[in-house]
Coordinates of C-alpha atoms in Angstrom, one line a residue:
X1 CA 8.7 -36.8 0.2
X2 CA 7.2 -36.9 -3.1
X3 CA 3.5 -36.6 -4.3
X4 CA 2.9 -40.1 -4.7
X5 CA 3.0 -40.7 -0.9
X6 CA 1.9 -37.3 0.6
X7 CA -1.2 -35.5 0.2
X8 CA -3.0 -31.8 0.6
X9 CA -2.6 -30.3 4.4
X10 CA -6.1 -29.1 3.7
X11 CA -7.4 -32.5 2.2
X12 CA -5.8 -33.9 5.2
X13 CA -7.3 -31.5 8.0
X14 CA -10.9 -32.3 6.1
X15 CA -10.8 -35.4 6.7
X16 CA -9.4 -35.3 10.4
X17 CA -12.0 -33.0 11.3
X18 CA -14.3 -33.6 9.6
X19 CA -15.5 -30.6 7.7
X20 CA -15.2 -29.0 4.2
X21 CA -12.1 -28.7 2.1
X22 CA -12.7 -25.0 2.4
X23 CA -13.2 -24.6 6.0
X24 CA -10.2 -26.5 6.8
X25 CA -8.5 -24.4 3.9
X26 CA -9.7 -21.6 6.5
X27 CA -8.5 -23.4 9.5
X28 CA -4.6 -23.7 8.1
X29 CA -4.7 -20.0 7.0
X30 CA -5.9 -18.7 9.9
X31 CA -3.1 -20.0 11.7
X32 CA -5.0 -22.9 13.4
X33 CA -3.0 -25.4 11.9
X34 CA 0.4 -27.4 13.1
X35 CA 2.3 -30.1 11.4
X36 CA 4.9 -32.2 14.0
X37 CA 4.9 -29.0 15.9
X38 CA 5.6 -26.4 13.4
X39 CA 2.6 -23.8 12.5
X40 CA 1.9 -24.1 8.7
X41 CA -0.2 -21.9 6.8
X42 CA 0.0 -22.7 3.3
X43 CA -3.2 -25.0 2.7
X44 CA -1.2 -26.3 0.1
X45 CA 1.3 -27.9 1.9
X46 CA 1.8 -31.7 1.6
X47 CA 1.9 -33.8 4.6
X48 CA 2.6 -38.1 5.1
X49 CA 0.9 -39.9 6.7
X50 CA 3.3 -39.9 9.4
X51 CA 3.3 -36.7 10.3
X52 CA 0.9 -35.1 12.7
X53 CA -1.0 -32.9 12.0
X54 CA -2.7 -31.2 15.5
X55 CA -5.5 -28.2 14.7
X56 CA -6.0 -25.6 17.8
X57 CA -8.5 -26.1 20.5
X58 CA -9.9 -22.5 19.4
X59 CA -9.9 -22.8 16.1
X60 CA -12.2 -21.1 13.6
X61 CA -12.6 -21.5 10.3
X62 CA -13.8 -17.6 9.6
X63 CA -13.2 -15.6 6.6
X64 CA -9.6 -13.7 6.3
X65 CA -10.9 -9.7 6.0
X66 CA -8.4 -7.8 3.8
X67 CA -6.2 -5.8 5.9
X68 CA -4.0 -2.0 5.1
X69 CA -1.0 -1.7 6.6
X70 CA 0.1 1.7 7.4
X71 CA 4.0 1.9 7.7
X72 CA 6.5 4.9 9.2
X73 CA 9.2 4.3 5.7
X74 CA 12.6 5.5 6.8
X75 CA 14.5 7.8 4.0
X76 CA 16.3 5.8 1.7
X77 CA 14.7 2.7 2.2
X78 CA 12.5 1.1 -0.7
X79 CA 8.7 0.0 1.6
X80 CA 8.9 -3.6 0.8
X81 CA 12.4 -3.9 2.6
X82 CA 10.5 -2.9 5.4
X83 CA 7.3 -5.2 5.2
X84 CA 8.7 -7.8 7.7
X85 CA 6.5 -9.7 10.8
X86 CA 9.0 -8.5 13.0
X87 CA 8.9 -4.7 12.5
X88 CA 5.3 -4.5 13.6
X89 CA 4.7 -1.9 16.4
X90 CA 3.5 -2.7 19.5
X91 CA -0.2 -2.1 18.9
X92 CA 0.1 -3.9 15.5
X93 CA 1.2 -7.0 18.1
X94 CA -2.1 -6.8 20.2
X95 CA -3.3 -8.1 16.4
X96 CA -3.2 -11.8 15.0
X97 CA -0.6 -12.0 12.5
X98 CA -0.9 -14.1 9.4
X99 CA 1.4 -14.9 6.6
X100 CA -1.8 -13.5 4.1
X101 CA -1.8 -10.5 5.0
X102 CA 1.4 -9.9 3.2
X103 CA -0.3 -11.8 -0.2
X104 CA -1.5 -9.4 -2.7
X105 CA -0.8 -6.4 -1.2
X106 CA -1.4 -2.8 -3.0
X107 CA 1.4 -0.3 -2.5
X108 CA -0.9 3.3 -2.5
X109 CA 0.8 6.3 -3.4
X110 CA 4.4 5.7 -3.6
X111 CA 6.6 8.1 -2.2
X112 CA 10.5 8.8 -3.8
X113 CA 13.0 6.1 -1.7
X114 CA 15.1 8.9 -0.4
X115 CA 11.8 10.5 1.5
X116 CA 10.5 9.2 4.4
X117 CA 7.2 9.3 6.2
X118 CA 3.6 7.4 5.9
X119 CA 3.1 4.8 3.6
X120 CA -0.2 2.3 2.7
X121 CA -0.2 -1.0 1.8
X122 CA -4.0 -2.4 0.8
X123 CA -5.2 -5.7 0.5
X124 CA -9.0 -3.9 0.0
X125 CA -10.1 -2.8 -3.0
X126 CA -11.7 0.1 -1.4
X127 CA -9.2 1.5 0.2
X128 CA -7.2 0.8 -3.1
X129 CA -9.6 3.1 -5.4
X130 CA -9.5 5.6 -2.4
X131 CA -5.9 5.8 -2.9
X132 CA -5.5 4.8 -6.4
X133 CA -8.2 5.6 -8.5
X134 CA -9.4 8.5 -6.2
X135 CA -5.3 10.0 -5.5
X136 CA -6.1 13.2 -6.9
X137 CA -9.0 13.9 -4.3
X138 CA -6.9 12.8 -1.0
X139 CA -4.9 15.7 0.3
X140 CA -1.4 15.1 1.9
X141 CA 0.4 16.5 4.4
X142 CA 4.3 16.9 3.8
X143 CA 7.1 18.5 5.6
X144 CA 9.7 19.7 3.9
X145 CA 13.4 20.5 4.6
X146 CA 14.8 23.3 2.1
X147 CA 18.1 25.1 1.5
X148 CA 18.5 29.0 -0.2
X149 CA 16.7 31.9 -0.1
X150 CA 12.7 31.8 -1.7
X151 CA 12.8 34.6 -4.6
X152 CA 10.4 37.3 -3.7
X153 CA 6.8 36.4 -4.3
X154 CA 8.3 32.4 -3.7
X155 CA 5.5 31.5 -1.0
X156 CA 2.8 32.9 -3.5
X157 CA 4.1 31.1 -6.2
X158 CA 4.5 27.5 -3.9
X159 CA 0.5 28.3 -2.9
X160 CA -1.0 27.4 -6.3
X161 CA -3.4 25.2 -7.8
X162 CA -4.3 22.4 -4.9
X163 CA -1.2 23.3 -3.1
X164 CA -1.2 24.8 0.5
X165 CA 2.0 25.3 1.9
X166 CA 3.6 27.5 4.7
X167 CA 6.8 28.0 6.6
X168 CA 7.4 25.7 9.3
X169 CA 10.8 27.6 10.6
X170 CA 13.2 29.3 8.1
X171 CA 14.3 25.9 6.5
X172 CA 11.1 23.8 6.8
X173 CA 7.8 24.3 4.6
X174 CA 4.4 21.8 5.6
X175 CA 3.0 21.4 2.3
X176 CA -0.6 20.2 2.3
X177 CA -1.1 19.3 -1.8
X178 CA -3.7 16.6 -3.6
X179 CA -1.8 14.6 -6.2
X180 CA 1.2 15.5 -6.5
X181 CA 3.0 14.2 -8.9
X182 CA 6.5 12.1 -8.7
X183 CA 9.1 14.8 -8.3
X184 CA 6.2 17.9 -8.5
X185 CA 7.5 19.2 -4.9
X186 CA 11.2 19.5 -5.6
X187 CA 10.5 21.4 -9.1
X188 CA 8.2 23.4 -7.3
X189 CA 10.4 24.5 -4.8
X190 CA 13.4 24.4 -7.4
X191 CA 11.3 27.4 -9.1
X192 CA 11.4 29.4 -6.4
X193 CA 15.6 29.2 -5.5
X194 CA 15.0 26.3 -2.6
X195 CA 16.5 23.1 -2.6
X196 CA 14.7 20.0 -1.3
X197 CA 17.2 18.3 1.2
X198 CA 14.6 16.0 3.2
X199 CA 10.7 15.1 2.8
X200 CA 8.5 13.6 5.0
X201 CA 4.7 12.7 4.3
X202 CA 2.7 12.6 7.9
X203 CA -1.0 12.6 6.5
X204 CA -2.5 11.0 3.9
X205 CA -6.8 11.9 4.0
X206 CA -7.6 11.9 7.9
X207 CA -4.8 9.5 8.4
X208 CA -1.7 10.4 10.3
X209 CA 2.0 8.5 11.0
X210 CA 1.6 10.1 14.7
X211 CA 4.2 8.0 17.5
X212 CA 4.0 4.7 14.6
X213 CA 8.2 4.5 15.3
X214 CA 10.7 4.6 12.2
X215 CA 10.5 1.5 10.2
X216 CA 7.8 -0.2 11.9
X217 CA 3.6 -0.6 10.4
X218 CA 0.9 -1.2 12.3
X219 CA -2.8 -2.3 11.1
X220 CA -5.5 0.3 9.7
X221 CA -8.4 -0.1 12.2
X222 CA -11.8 -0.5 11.3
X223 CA -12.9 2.7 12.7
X224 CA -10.3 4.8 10.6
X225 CA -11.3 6.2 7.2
X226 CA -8.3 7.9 4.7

């Protein structure tokens, strides 16, 4: 198919309606729309005219909110590997999934590959200058897996500045730290004779990873605030 004999899904699903270009731009992101049978969601796409085009007996053509994704990142794996339809948990499932809410997405407070743990993706620009603009000010909860002995005084020395941190068992420290900088934990406990074998970050703000299984995200909820 070429232009010259195809036109605009949306253009097409205005004038089958009818309504406005933009509400039936709406309609075909929303997931409302189907061309010969297959769901299309790019109001974009080109059709012919012999093609049929079918939009959904409960279709609305509402506004698409921003959505955060909050996602359990295994160690070693970079987050956008992971940002797939089909590792969604089974409470992100109960939710309508649309291709857009992978478009435009803001990755908050990266972590290093190798550690695992909770990770925010924003499509809201509040959330974004919560966790962006705003890092220094949200506190994070980390568990970390150390090898050696702590030089005397080493707790002391790890409880600095915003830093709060405390033995978990003999080779686990929780840090709960605002900030922190790329690579600021294993210097820290470098300093003090520990090695960093394994991070994990389970609370960013009020938010925590909880049962969210390995590798899959769910949705942030509008009742949840970082």
């Amino acid at each position: 198919m070429t232009e010259e004999t195809t036109i605009r899904l949306s253009k097409r699903v205005a004038e089958m309606v009818p309504c406005s270009r933009r509400e039936a731009e709406l309609y075909i992101e929303g997931a409302y729309v189907s061309v010969d049978g297959v769901l299309v969601e790019e109001a974009g796409a080109r059709v012919a005219a012999h093609q049929q085009v079918v939009l959904a007996a409960n279709a609305e053509p509402t506004e698409i909110l921003p959505v955060t994704i909050v996602m359990h990142k295994p160690a070693g794996a970079a987050p956008q590997a992971r940002l797939k339809e089909e590792a969604r948990s089974a409470e992100a499932q109960k939710q309508r999934f649309l291709k857009r809410h992978f478009v435009n997405l803001t990755l908050a407070l990266p972590m290093d590959d190798m550690a695992s743990g909770l990770c925010v993706f924003t499509q809201d620009f509040r959330v974004a200058r919560k966790l962006v603009q705003d890092a220094d000010t949200v506190e994070q909860e980390i568990i970390v897996d150390v090898d050696g002995a702590i030089a005397e005084n080493g707790l002391a020395q790890l409880n600095q500045g915003s830093a709060k941190v405390s033995w978990q068992n003999e080779g686990r420290l929780r840090f709960a730290i605002k900030g922190p900088k790329p690579g600021q934990i294993r210097k820290m406990c470098l300093a003090v004779g520990l090695k960093v074998t394994a991070m994990k970050r389970i609370r960013l703000g009020r938010i925590a990873m909880s049962g969210l299984p390995v590798g899959e995200w769910r949705y942030l909820q509008g009742y949840e605030r970082f």
